[in-house]
PDB file of C-alpha atoms in Angstrom:
ATOM      1  CA  MET X  29    -111.092-164.139 144.724  1.00  0.00           C
ATOM      2  CA  SER X  30    -114.550-165.353 145.670  1.00  0.00           C
ATOM      3  CA  TRP X  31    -117.997-166.402 144.499  1.00  0.00           C
ATOM      4  CA  ARG X  32    -121.176-164.528 145.236  1.00  0.00           C
ATOM      5  CA  GLU X  33    -124.780-164.501 144.120  1.00  0.00           C
ATOM      6  CA  LEU X  34    -125.646-162.188 141.239  1.00  0.00           C
ATOM      7  CA  ALA X  35    -128.375-159.950 142.619  1.00  0.00           C
ATOM      8  CA  ARG X  36    -131.472-158.726 140.863  1.00  0.00           C
ATOM      9  CA  GLY X  37    -130.595-155.438 139.196  1.00  0.00           C
ATOM     10  CA  GLU X  38    -127.052-156.570 138.393  1.00  0.00           C
ATOM     11  CA  GLU X  39    -127.960-158.291 135.138  1.00  0.00           C
ATOM     12  CA  ALA X  40    -126.264-155.574 133.056  1.00  0.00           C
ATOM     13  CA  LEU X  41    -122.966-156.301 134.805  1.00  0.00           C
ATOM     14  CA  ALA X  42    -123.066-159.945 133.753  1.00  0.00           C
ATOM     15  CA  ILE X  43    -124.342-159.172 130.252  1.00  0.00           C
ATOM     16  CA  ALA X  44    -121.467-156.744 129.683  1.00  0.00           C
ATOM     17  CA  TYR X  45    -118.981-159.451 130.722  1.00  0.00           C
ATOM     18  CA  VAL X  46    -120.363-162.243 128.524  1.00  0.00           C
ATOM     19  CA  SER X  47    -121.014-159.922 125.565  1.00  0.00           C
ATOM     20  CA  LYS X  48    -117.301-159.926 124.812  1.00  0.00           C
ATOM     21  CA  VAL X  49    -117.976-163.319 123.201  1.00  0.00           C
ATOM     22  CA  PRO X  50    -121.653-162.940 122.233  1.00  0.00           C
ATOM     23  CA  GLU X  51    -122.092-166.154 120.252  1.00  0.00           C
ATOM     24  CA  ILE X  52    -120.647-168.483 122.888  1.00  0.00           C
ATOM     25  CA  ASN X  53    -122.668-166.781 125.611  1.00  0.00           C
ATOM     26  CA  LEU X  54    -125.960-166.468 123.777  1.00  0.00           C
ATOM     27  CA  PHE X  55    -127.761-168.645 126.358  1.00  0.00           C
ATOM     28  CA  ILE X  56    -126.488-166.595 129.295  1.00  0.00           C
ATOM     29  CA  SER X  57    -127.335-163.209 127.794  1.00  0.00           C
ATOM     30  CA  GLY X  58    -130.648-164.505 126.427  1.00  0.00           C
ATOM     31  CA  ASP X  59    -131.795-165.850 129.803  1.00  0.00           C
ATOM     32  CA  LEU X  60    -130.702-162.728 131.673  1.00  0.00           C
ATOM     33  CA  ARG X  61    -132.541-160.496 129.201  1.00  0.00           C
ATOM     34  CA  SER X  62    -135.660-162.670 129.067  1.00  0.00           C
ATOM     35  CA  PHE X  63    -136.067-163.454 132.763  1.00  0.00           C
ATOM     36  CA  GLY X  64    -133.568-161.444 134.766  1.00  0.00           C
ATOM     37  CA  ILE X  65    -132.558-162.854 138.137  1.00  0.00           C
ATOM     38  CA  ASP X  66    -136.004-163.965 139.235  1.00  0.00           C
ATOM     39  CA  GLY X  67    -135.149-166.904 141.496  1.00  0.00           C
ATOM     40  CA  LYS X  68    -137.550-169.165 139.616  1.00  0.00           C
ATOM     41  CA  HIS X  69    -136.218-169.454 136.086  1.00  0.00           C
ATOM     42  CA  VAL X  70    -132.728-168.000 136.438  1.00  0.00           C
ATOM     43  CA  ARG X  71    -130.115-167.931 139.161  1.00  0.00           C
ATOM     44  CA  ALA X  72    -126.479-166.923 138.645  1.00  0.00           C
ATOM     45  CA  ARG X  73    -123.284-166.878 140.642  1.00  0.00           C
ATOM     46  CA  ILE X  74    -120.310-164.754 139.686  1.00  0.00           C
ATOM     47  CA  TYR X  75    -116.633-165.215 140.447  1.00  0.00           C
ATOM     48  CA  GLU X  76    -114.742-162.029 141.253  1.00  0.00           C
ATOM     49  CA  LYS X  77    -111.000-161.556 141.015  1.00  0.00           C
ATOM     50  CA  GLU X  78    -109.371-158.362 142.263  1.00  0.00           C
ATOM     51  CA  GLY X  79    -112.760-156.670 142.284  1.00  0.00           C
ATOM     52  CA  ALA X  80    -113.622-157.571 138.677  1.00  0.00           C
ATOM     53  CA  LEU X  81    -115.982-160.181 137.302  1.00  0.00           C
ATOM     54  CA  ALA X  82    -113.955-163.201 136.157  1.00  0.00           C
ATOM     55  CA  GLY X  83    -116.531-165.969 135.696  1.00  0.00           C
ATOM     56  CA  ILE X  84    -120.242-166.765 135.757  1.00  0.00           C
ATOM     57  CA  LEU X  85    -122.284-169.899 136.375  1.00  0.00           C
ATOM     58  CA  LEU X  86    -125.925-169.467 135.357  1.00  0.00           C
ATOM     59  CA  ARG X  87    -128.648-171.948 136.217  1.00  0.00           C
ATOM     60  CA  TYR X  88    -131.828-172.100 134.148  1.00  0.00           C
ATOM     61  CA  MET X  89    -134.724-173.808 135.936  1.00  0.00           C
ATOM     62  CA  ASP X  90    -133.389-176.586 138.174  1.00  0.00           C
ATOM     63  CA  ARG X  91    -130.751-178.573 136.302  1.00  0.00           C
ATOM     64  CA  ASN X  92    -129.479-176.660 133.261  1.00  0.00           C
ATOM     65  CA  TYR X  93    -126.232-174.766 133.799  1.00  0.00           C
ATOM     66  CA  VAL X  94    -124.102-172.562 131.529  1.00  0.00           C
ATOM     67  CA  PHE X  95    -120.576-171.564 132.486  1.00  0.00           C
ATOM     68  CA  TYR X  96    -118.242-168.921 131.102  1.00  0.00           C
ATOM     69  CA  THR X  97    -114.866-167.524 132.051  1.00  0.00           C
ATOM     70  CA  ALA X  98    -112.118-165.840 130.076  1.00  0.00           C
ATOM     71  CA  GLU X  99    -109.554-166.871 132.695  1.00  0.00           C
ATOM     72  CA  LYS X 100    -106.997-169.555 131.847  1.00  0.00           C
ATOM     73  CA  ASP X 101    -106.183-170.250 135.491  1.00  0.00           C
ATOM     74  CA  PHE X 102    -109.581-170.938 137.053  1.00  0.00           C
ATOM     75  CA  PRO X 103    -110.771-173.046 140.019  1.00  0.00           C
ATOM     76  CA  PHE X 104    -112.784-175.431 137.852  1.00  0.00           C
ATOM     77  CA  GLN X 105    -113.647-177.718 140.764  1.00  0.00           C
ATOM     78  CA  ASP X 106    -115.680-174.842 142.208  1.00  0.00           C
ATOM     79  CA  ILE X 107    -118.117-175.220 139.294  1.00  0.00           C
ATOM     80  CA  ALA X 108    -118.703-178.868 140.152  1.00  0.00           C
ATOM     81  CA  ASP X 109    -119.071-178.084 143.855  1.00  0.00           C
ATOM     82  CA  LEU X 110    -121.672-175.386 143.188  1.00  0.00           C
ATOM     83  CA  ILE X 111    -123.692-177.690 140.945  1.00  0.00           C
ATOM     84  CA  LYS X 112    -123.512-180.584 143.433  1.00  0.00           C
ATOM     85  CA  SER X 113    -124.664-178.310 146.242  1.00  0.00           C
ATOM     86  CA  GLU X 114    -127.973-177.938 144.375  1.00  0.00           C
ATOM     87  CA  ASN X 115    -128.143-181.320 142.621  1.00  0.00           C
ATOM     88  CA  PRO X 116    -126.207-183.853 144.734  1.00  0.00           C
ATOM     89  CA  THR X 117    -127.129-186.852 142.579  1.00  0.00           C
ATOM     90  CA  LEU X 118    -126.470-184.995 139.270  1.00  0.00           C
ATOM     91  CA  GLU X 119    -129.613-186.630 137.861  1.00  0.00           C
ATOM     92  CA  GLY X 120    -130.809-184.678 134.830  1.00  0.00           C
ATOM     93  CA  VAL X 121    -128.002-182.128 135.130  1.00  0.00           C
ATOM     94  CA  CYS X 122    -126.526-180.525 132.014  1.00  0.00           C
ATOM     95  CA  LEU X 123    -123.580-178.130 132.012  1.00  0.00           C
ATOM     96  CA  SER X 124    -122.671-176.381 128.772  1.00  0.00           C
ATOM     97  CA  GLY X 125    -120.219-173.826 127.470  1.00  0.00           C
ATOM     98  CA  LYS X 126    -117.124-173.376 125.358  1.00  0.00           C
ATOM     99  CA  ALA X 127    -115.402-176.755 125.070  1.00  0.00           C
ATOM    100  CA  GLU X 128    -112.064-175.581 126.436  1.00  0.00           C
ATOM    101  CA  ILE X 129    -113.606-174.543 129.772  1.00  0.00           C
ATOM    102  CA  ILE X 130    -116.118-177.390 130.129  1.00  0.00           C
ATOM    103  CA  ALA X 131    -113.588-180.204 129.654  1.00  0.00           C
ATOM    104  CA  PRO X 132    -111.599-179.260 132.812  1.00  0.00           C
ATOM    105  CA  VAL X 133    -114.807-179.577 134.880  1.00  0.00           C
ATOM    106  CA  GLN X 134    -115.528-183.135 133.691  1.00  0.00           C
ATOM    107  CA  PRO X 135    -113.250-184.960 136.189  1.00  0.00           C
ATOM    108  CA  PHE X 136    -115.208-183.367 139.041  1.00  0.00           C
ATOM    109  CA  LEU X 137    -118.663-184.222 137.662  1.00  0.00           C
ATOM    110  CA  LYS X 138    -118.437-187.942 137.091  1.00  0.00           C
ATOM    111  CA  PRO X 139    -120.367-189.879 135.855  1.00  0.00           C
ATOM    112  CA  LEU X 140    -121.593-187.132 133.492  1.00  0.00           C
ATOM    113  CA  THR X 141    -120.308-187.615 129.952  1.00  0.00           C
ATOM    114  CA  LEU X 142    -118.872-185.008 127.620  1.00  0.00           C
ATOM    115  CA  GLU X 143    -120.601-184.315 124.298  1.00  0.00           C
ATOM    116  CA  ASN X 144    -118.675-182.145 121.849  1.00  0.00           C
ATOM    117  CA  THR X 145    -120.338-180.053 119.152  1.00  0.00           C
ATOM    118  CA  MET X 146    -119.425-177.148 116.896  1.00  0.00           C
ATOM    119  CA  MET X 147    -121.031-173.738 117.240  1.00  0.00           C
ATOM    120  CA  ALA X 148    -121.659-171.850 114.001  1.00  0.00           C
ATOM    121  CA  ARG X 149    -123.004-168.393 113.205  1.00  0.00           C
ATOM    122  CA  ALA X 150    -124.831-166.759 110.296  1.00  0.00           C
ATOM    123  CA  ASN X 151    -125.611-163.086 109.890  1.00  0.00           C
ATOM    124  CA  ALA X 152    -127.848-161.230 107.501  1.00  0.00           C
ATOM    125  CA  ALA X 153    -124.997-160.509 105.084  1.00  0.00           C
ATOM    126  CA  SER X 154    -123.856-164.141 104.903  1.00  0.00           C
ATOM    127  CA  PHE X 155    -127.333-165.721 104.877  1.00  0.00           C
ATOM    128  CA  LYS X 156    -128.021-167.580 101.658  1.00  0.00           C
ATOM    129  CA  LYS X 157    -131.609-168.421 100.872  1.00  0.00           C
ATOM    130  CA  VAL X 158    -132.149-171.955  99.690  1.00  0.00           C
ATOM    131  CA  SER X 159    -133.678-171.927  96.233  1.00  0.00           C
ATOM    132  CA  ALA X 160    -136.760-174.037  96.701  1.00  0.00           C
ATOM    133  CA  ALA X 161    -140.313-173.762  95.493  1.00  0.00           C
ATOM    134  CA  THR X 162    -142.758-172.434  98.070  1.00  0.00           C
ATOM    135  CA  TYR X 163    -144.699-175.179  99.771  1.00  0.00           C
ATOM    136  CA  ALA X 164    -148.260-174.744 100.995  1.00  0.00           C
ATOM    137  CA  GLY X 165    -147.586-176.929 104.063  1.00  0.00           C
ATOM    138  CA  LEU X 166    -144.852-174.622 105.417  1.00  0.00           C
ATOM    139  CA  ARG X 167    -146.154-172.436 108.207  1.00  0.00           C
ATOM    140  CA  LEU X 168    -145.387-170.612 111.414  1.00  0.00           C
ATOM    141  CA  LEU X 169    -146.252-172.736 114.457  1.00  0.00           C
ATOM    142  CA  GLY X 170    -148.120-170.881 117.163  1.00  0.00           C
ATOM    143  CA  SER X 171    -151.159-172.765 118.448  1.00  0.00           C
ATOM    144  CA  LYS X 172    -151.416-175.363 121.208  1.00  0.00           C
ATOM    145  CA  GLU X 173    -152.299-177.905 118.512  1.00  0.00           C
ATOM    146  CA  ASP X 174    -149.132-177.009 116.592  1.00  0.00           C
ATOM    147  CA  PHE X 175    -146.966-177.535 119.656  1.00  0.00           C
ATOM    148  CA  GLU X 176    -148.690-180.800 120.505  1.00  0.00           C
ATOM    149  CA  ALA X 177    -147.846-181.905 116.954  1.00  0.00           C
ATOM    150  CA  LEU X 178    -144.257-180.718 117.451  1.00  0.00           C
ATOM    151  CA  GLU X 179    -143.944-182.702 120.693  1.00  0.00           C
ATOM    152  CA  GLU X 180    -145.272-185.794 118.903  1.00  0.00           C
ATOM    153  CA  LEU X 181    -142.823-185.317 116.022  1.00  0.00           C
ATOM    154  CA  GLN X 182    -139.855-184.961 118.368  1.00  0.00           C
ATOM    155  CA  SER X 183    -140.956-188.017 120.361  1.00  0.00           C
ATOM    156  CA  THR X 184    -140.350-190.121 117.232  1.00  0.00           C
ATOM    157  CA  ILE X 185    -136.723-188.980 116.980  1.00  0.00           C
ATOM    158  CA  GLN X 186    -134.081-190.478 119.260  1.00  0.00           C
ATOM    159  CA  GLU X 187    -132.231-187.214 119.793  1.00  0.00           C
ATOM    160  CA  PHE X 188    -135.298-185.715 121.484  1.00  0.00           C
ATOM    161  CA  SER X 189    -137.126-188.745 122.886  1.00  0.00           C
ATOM    162  CA  SER X 190    -134.699-189.166 125.821  1.00  0.00           C
ATOM    163  CA  SER X 191    -136.215-186.155 127.612  1.00  0.00           C
ATOM    164  CA  LYS X 192    -137.565-186.970 131.074  1.00  0.00           C
ATOM    165  CA  ARG X 193    -140.224-184.270 130.844  1.00  0.00           C
ATOM    166  CA  SER X 194    -143.868-185.201 130.409  1.00  0.00           C
ATOM    167  CA  ARG X 195    -145.675-184.441 127.177  1.00  0.00           C
ATOM    168  CA  GLN X 196    -147.574-181.607 128.858  1.00  0.00           C
ATOM    169  CA  GLU X 197    -144.361-180.081 130.216  1.00  0.00           C
ATOM    170  CA  VAL X 198    -142.827-180.096 126.735  1.00  0.00           C
ATOM    171  CA  VAL X 199    -145.906-178.501 125.163  1.00  0.00           C
ATOM    172  CA  ASP X 200    -146.120-175.898 127.927  1.00  0.00           C
ATOM    173  CA  GLY X 201    -142.436-175.126 127.350  1.00  0.00           C
ATOM    174  CA  PHE X 202    -143.042-174.560 123.638  1.00  0.00           C
ATOM    175  CA  LEU X 203    -145.981-172.257 124.409  1.00  0.00           C
ATOM    176  CA  ALA X 204    -144.023-170.272 127.001  1.00  0.00           C
ATOM    177  CA  ALA X 205    -141.112-169.838 124.581  1.00  0.00           C
ATOM    178  CA  HIS X 206    -143.528-168.719 121.861  1.00  0.00           C
ATOM    179  CA  HIS X 207    -144.952-166.034 124.157  1.00  0.00           C
ATOM    180  CA  ARG X 208    -141.403-164.833 124.906  1.00  0.00           C
ATOM    181  CA  GLY X 209    -140.693-164.337 121.195  1.00  0.00           C
ATOM    182  CA  ALA X 210    -139.319-167.692 120.051  1.00  0.00           C
ATOM    183  CA  LEU X 211    -140.129-168.677 116.482  1.00  0.00           C
ATOM    184  CA  ALA X 212    -141.009-172.137 115.176  1.00  0.00           C
ATOM    185  CA  TYR X 213    -141.745-173.220 111.623  1.00  0.00           C
ATOM    186  CA  GLY X 214    -142.934-176.576 110.382  1.00  0.00           C
ATOM    187  CA  VAL X 215    -144.000-178.447 107.279  1.00  0.00           C
ATOM    188  CA  TYR X 216    -147.316-180.283 107.296  1.00  0.00           C
ATOM    189  CA  VAL X 217    -148.051-183.029 104.767  1.00  0.00           C
ATOM    190  CA  ASN X 218    -151.683-184.196 104.659  1.00  0.00           C
ATOM    191  CA  GLY X 219    -152.251-182.811 108.135  1.00  0.00           C
ATOM    192  CA  LEU X 220    -149.150-184.452 109.642  1.00  0.00           C
ATOM    193  CA  LEU X 221    -146.229-182.351 110.916  1.00  0.00           C
ATOM    194  CA  VAL X 222    -143.188-183.903 109.236  1.00  0.00           C
ATOM    195  CA  SER X 223    -140.398-181.351 109.720  1.00  0.00           C
ATOM    196  CA  ALA X 224    -139.731-178.453 112.067  1.00  0.00           C
ATOM    197  CA  ALA X 225    -137.163-176.109 113.582  1.00  0.00           C
ATOM    198  CA  SER X 226    -137.360-173.364 116.179  1.00  0.00           C
ATOM    199  CA  THR X 227    -135.401-170.685 118.014  1.00  0.00           C
ATOM    200  CA  THR X 228    -134.482-170.167 121.647  1.00  0.00           C
ATOM    201  CA  ALA X 229    -132.564-167.619 123.742  1.00  0.00           C
ATOM    202  CA  ASP X 230    -134.171-164.936 121.559  1.00  0.00           C
ATOM    203  CA  THR X 231    -133.167-161.306 122.053  1.00  0.00           C
ATOM    204  CA  LYS X 232    -133.337-158.215 119.865  1.00  0.00           C
ATOM    205  CA  GLU X 233    -129.804-159.001 118.665  1.00  0.00           C
ATOM    206  CA  SER X 234    -129.777-162.763 118.165  1.00  0.00           C
ATOM    207  CA  SER X 235    -131.334-166.213 118.455  1.00  0.00           C
ATOM    208  CA  MET X 236    -130.219-169.821 118.738  1.00  0.00           C
ATOM    209  CA  LEU X 237    -131.599-172.192 116.101  1.00  0.00           C
ATOM    210  CA  VAL X 238    -132.575-175.530 117.668  1.00  0.00           C
ATOM    211  CA  GLY X 239    -134.757-178.586 117.225  1.00  0.00           C
ATOM    212  CA  VAL X 240    -134.174-179.149 113.513  1.00  0.00           C
ATOM    213  CA  CYS X 241    -135.850-182.469 112.759  1.00  0.00           C
ATOM    214  CA  THR X 242    -137.655-184.440 110.074  1.00  0.00           C
ATOM    215  CA  ARG X 243    -139.860-187.483 110.502  1.00  0.00           C
ATOM    216  CA  GLU X 244    -138.539-190.774 109.181  1.00  0.00           C
ATOM    217  CA  GLY X 245    -140.013-191.489 105.769  1.00  0.00           C
ATOM    218  CA  TYR X 246    -140.058-187.791 104.853  1.00  0.00           C
ATOM    219  CA  ARG X 247    -136.329-187.116 104.813  1.00  0.00           C
ATOM    220  CA  ASN X 248    -134.210-186.046 101.836  1.00  0.00           C
ATOM    221  CA  LYS X 249    -137.119-184.076 100.393  1.00  0.00           C
ATOM    222  CA  GLY X 250    -135.841-180.611 101.327  1.00  0.00           C
ATOM    223  CA  TYR X 251    -138.341-180.025 104.130  1.00  0.00           C
ATOM    224  CA  ALA X 252    -135.714-179.230 106.791  1.00  0.00           C
ATOM    225  CA  SER X 253    -134.039-176.778 104.413  1.00  0.00           C
ATOM    226  CA  LEU X 254    -137.374-175.038 103.944  1.00  0.00           C
ATOM    227  CA  VAL X 255    -137.989-174.540 107.663  1.00  0.00           C
ATOM    228  CA  VAL X 256    -134.396-173.482 108.409  1.00  0.00           C
ATOM    229  CA  SER X 257    -134.414-171.007 105.531  1.00  0.00           C
ATOM    230  CA  GLN X 258    -137.751-169.557 106.657  1.00  0.00           C
ATOM    231  CA  LEU X 259    -136.586-169.286 110.271  1.00  0.00           C
ATOM    232  CA  LEU X 260    -133.421-167.430 109.292  1.00  0.00           C
ATOM    233  CA  LYS X 261    -135.378-165.129 107.019  1.00  0.00           C
ATOM    234  CA  ALA X 262    -137.798-164.319 109.849  1.00  0.00           C
ATOM    235  CA  CYS X 263    -135.003-163.707 112.390  1.00  0.00           C
ATOM    236  CA  PHE X 264    -133.189-161.271 110.123  1.00  0.00           C
ATOM    237  CA  ALA X 265    -136.445-159.615 109.103  1.00  0.00           C
ATOM    238  CA  ARG X 266    -137.102-158.685 112.725  1.00  0.00           C
ATOM    239  CA  GLY X 267    -133.697-157.018 112.968  1.00  0.00           C
ATOM    240  CA  GLU X 268    -131.456-159.651 114.532  1.00  0.00           C
ATOM    241  CA  SER X 269    -127.722-159.341 113.874  1.00  0.00           C
ATOM    242  CA  PHE X 270    -126.911-163.043 113.941  1.00  0.00           C
ATOM    243  CA  VAL X 271    -128.247-166.557 114.517  1.00  0.00           C
ATOM    244  CA  CYS X 272    -126.240-169.421 116.013  1.00  0.00           C
ATOM    245  CA  LEU X 273    -126.611-173.195 116.095  1.00  0.00           C
ATOM    246  CA  PHE X 274    -124.781-176.372 117.065  1.00  0.00           C
ATOM    247  CA  TYR X 275    -123.979-179.371 114.901  1.00  0.00           C
ATOM    248  CA  ASP X 276    -122.095-182.561 115.581  1.00  0.00           C
ATOM    249  CA  ASN X 277    -121.534-184.283 112.256  1.00  0.00           C
ATOM    250  CA  PRO X 278    -119.860-183.203 109.003  1.00  0.00           C
ATOM    251  CA  LEU X 279    -122.968-183.763 106.857  1.00  0.00           C
ATOM    252  CA  ALA X 280    -125.055-181.420 109.017  1.00  0.00           C
ATOM    253  CA  GLY X 281    -122.195-178.933 108.971  1.00  0.00           C
ATOM    254  CA  LYS X 282    -122.082-178.978 105.184  1.00  0.00           C
ATOM    255  CA  ILE X 283    -125.810-178.257 105.002  1.00  0.00           C
ATOM    256  CA  TYR X 284    -125.617-175.389 107.488  1.00  0.00           C
ATOM    257  CA  HIS X 285    -122.589-173.919 105.742  1.00  0.00           C
ATOM    258  CA  SER X 286    -124.708-173.769 102.584  1.00  0.00           C
ATOM    259  CA  PHE X 287    -126.968-171.297 104.433  1.00  0.00           C
ATOM    260  CA  GLY X 288    -123.999-169.066 105.214  1.00  0.00           C
ATOM    261  CA  PHE X 289    -123.132-170.397 108.677  1.00  0.00           C
ATOM    262  CA  LYS X 290    -119.476-170.173 109.661  1.00  0.00           C
ATOM    263  CA  ASP X 291    -117.851-172.166 112.457  1.00  0.00           C
ATOM    264  CA  ILE X 292    -117.141-170.154 115.622  1.00  0.00           C
ATOM    265  CA  ALA X 293    -115.685-172.555 118.209  1.00  0.00           C
ATOM    266  CA  PRO X 294    -116.070-176.041 119.701  1.00  0.00           C
ATOM    267  CA  TYR X 295    -118.868-176.146 122.282  1.00  0.00           C
ATOM    268  CA  ALA X 296    -119.477-178.881 124.826  1.00  0.00           C
ATOM    269  CA  MET X 297    -122.139-180.291 127.128  1.00  0.00           C
ATOM    270  CA  LEU X 298    -121.712-182.437 130.210  1.00  0.00           C
ATOM    271  CA  HIS X 299    -124.836-184.480 130.858  1.00  0.00           C
TER     272      HIS X 299
END
């Protein structure tokens, strides 16, 4: 039983392991497919037990980690030790994964706090289009100006404004994701972006829906439903099997269920 670095060229080994639970491991499989083990964007360590893969800790960029194991009896402190070896102060660190395997790591990563969410999934068969009139301001976001507007919109919303990244880093991240196949839709009203949503961890099979937001003063007008519906439609139109998302309050859950999303499992983040 030991840890070792996942080498370039071994991505298929890890993807086969995490694909047993594809929704929960969408970030791991998405990053491995998009970047591979390149040393810059993605690094991964695997835990082997009796010659078989029994766990994986993937790091995206410098401080974002995703962990998965199917083992009930696992050396959870090892996860904390590996993270601390790269980020001793834990500043800006985020560890995510299925709630039941992230919670046991928490005692070893203090003072990080645990945030619990629910993961849900929709597929083409369950997707329900929201009956809403077409709106001229709804459009696919793809230009630098669009992503500058998206960064400005998110900066007005508390959930997103806590990011330590500079405005340029956020915009560059949106552009890079767009070039890798991520989708983003938004609603403009009189030239102002008032609502948006996007995808991440995009592969041929699936995407994660993220960043659903609406500017204060423009809420309860159906704009978010428009962008979510259009995003789902576009994902399924390009052949994806399913789309996942997270939510953390019953009202949001009710809205997403109306699109055909079904709860998969509790998901957690330590940050």
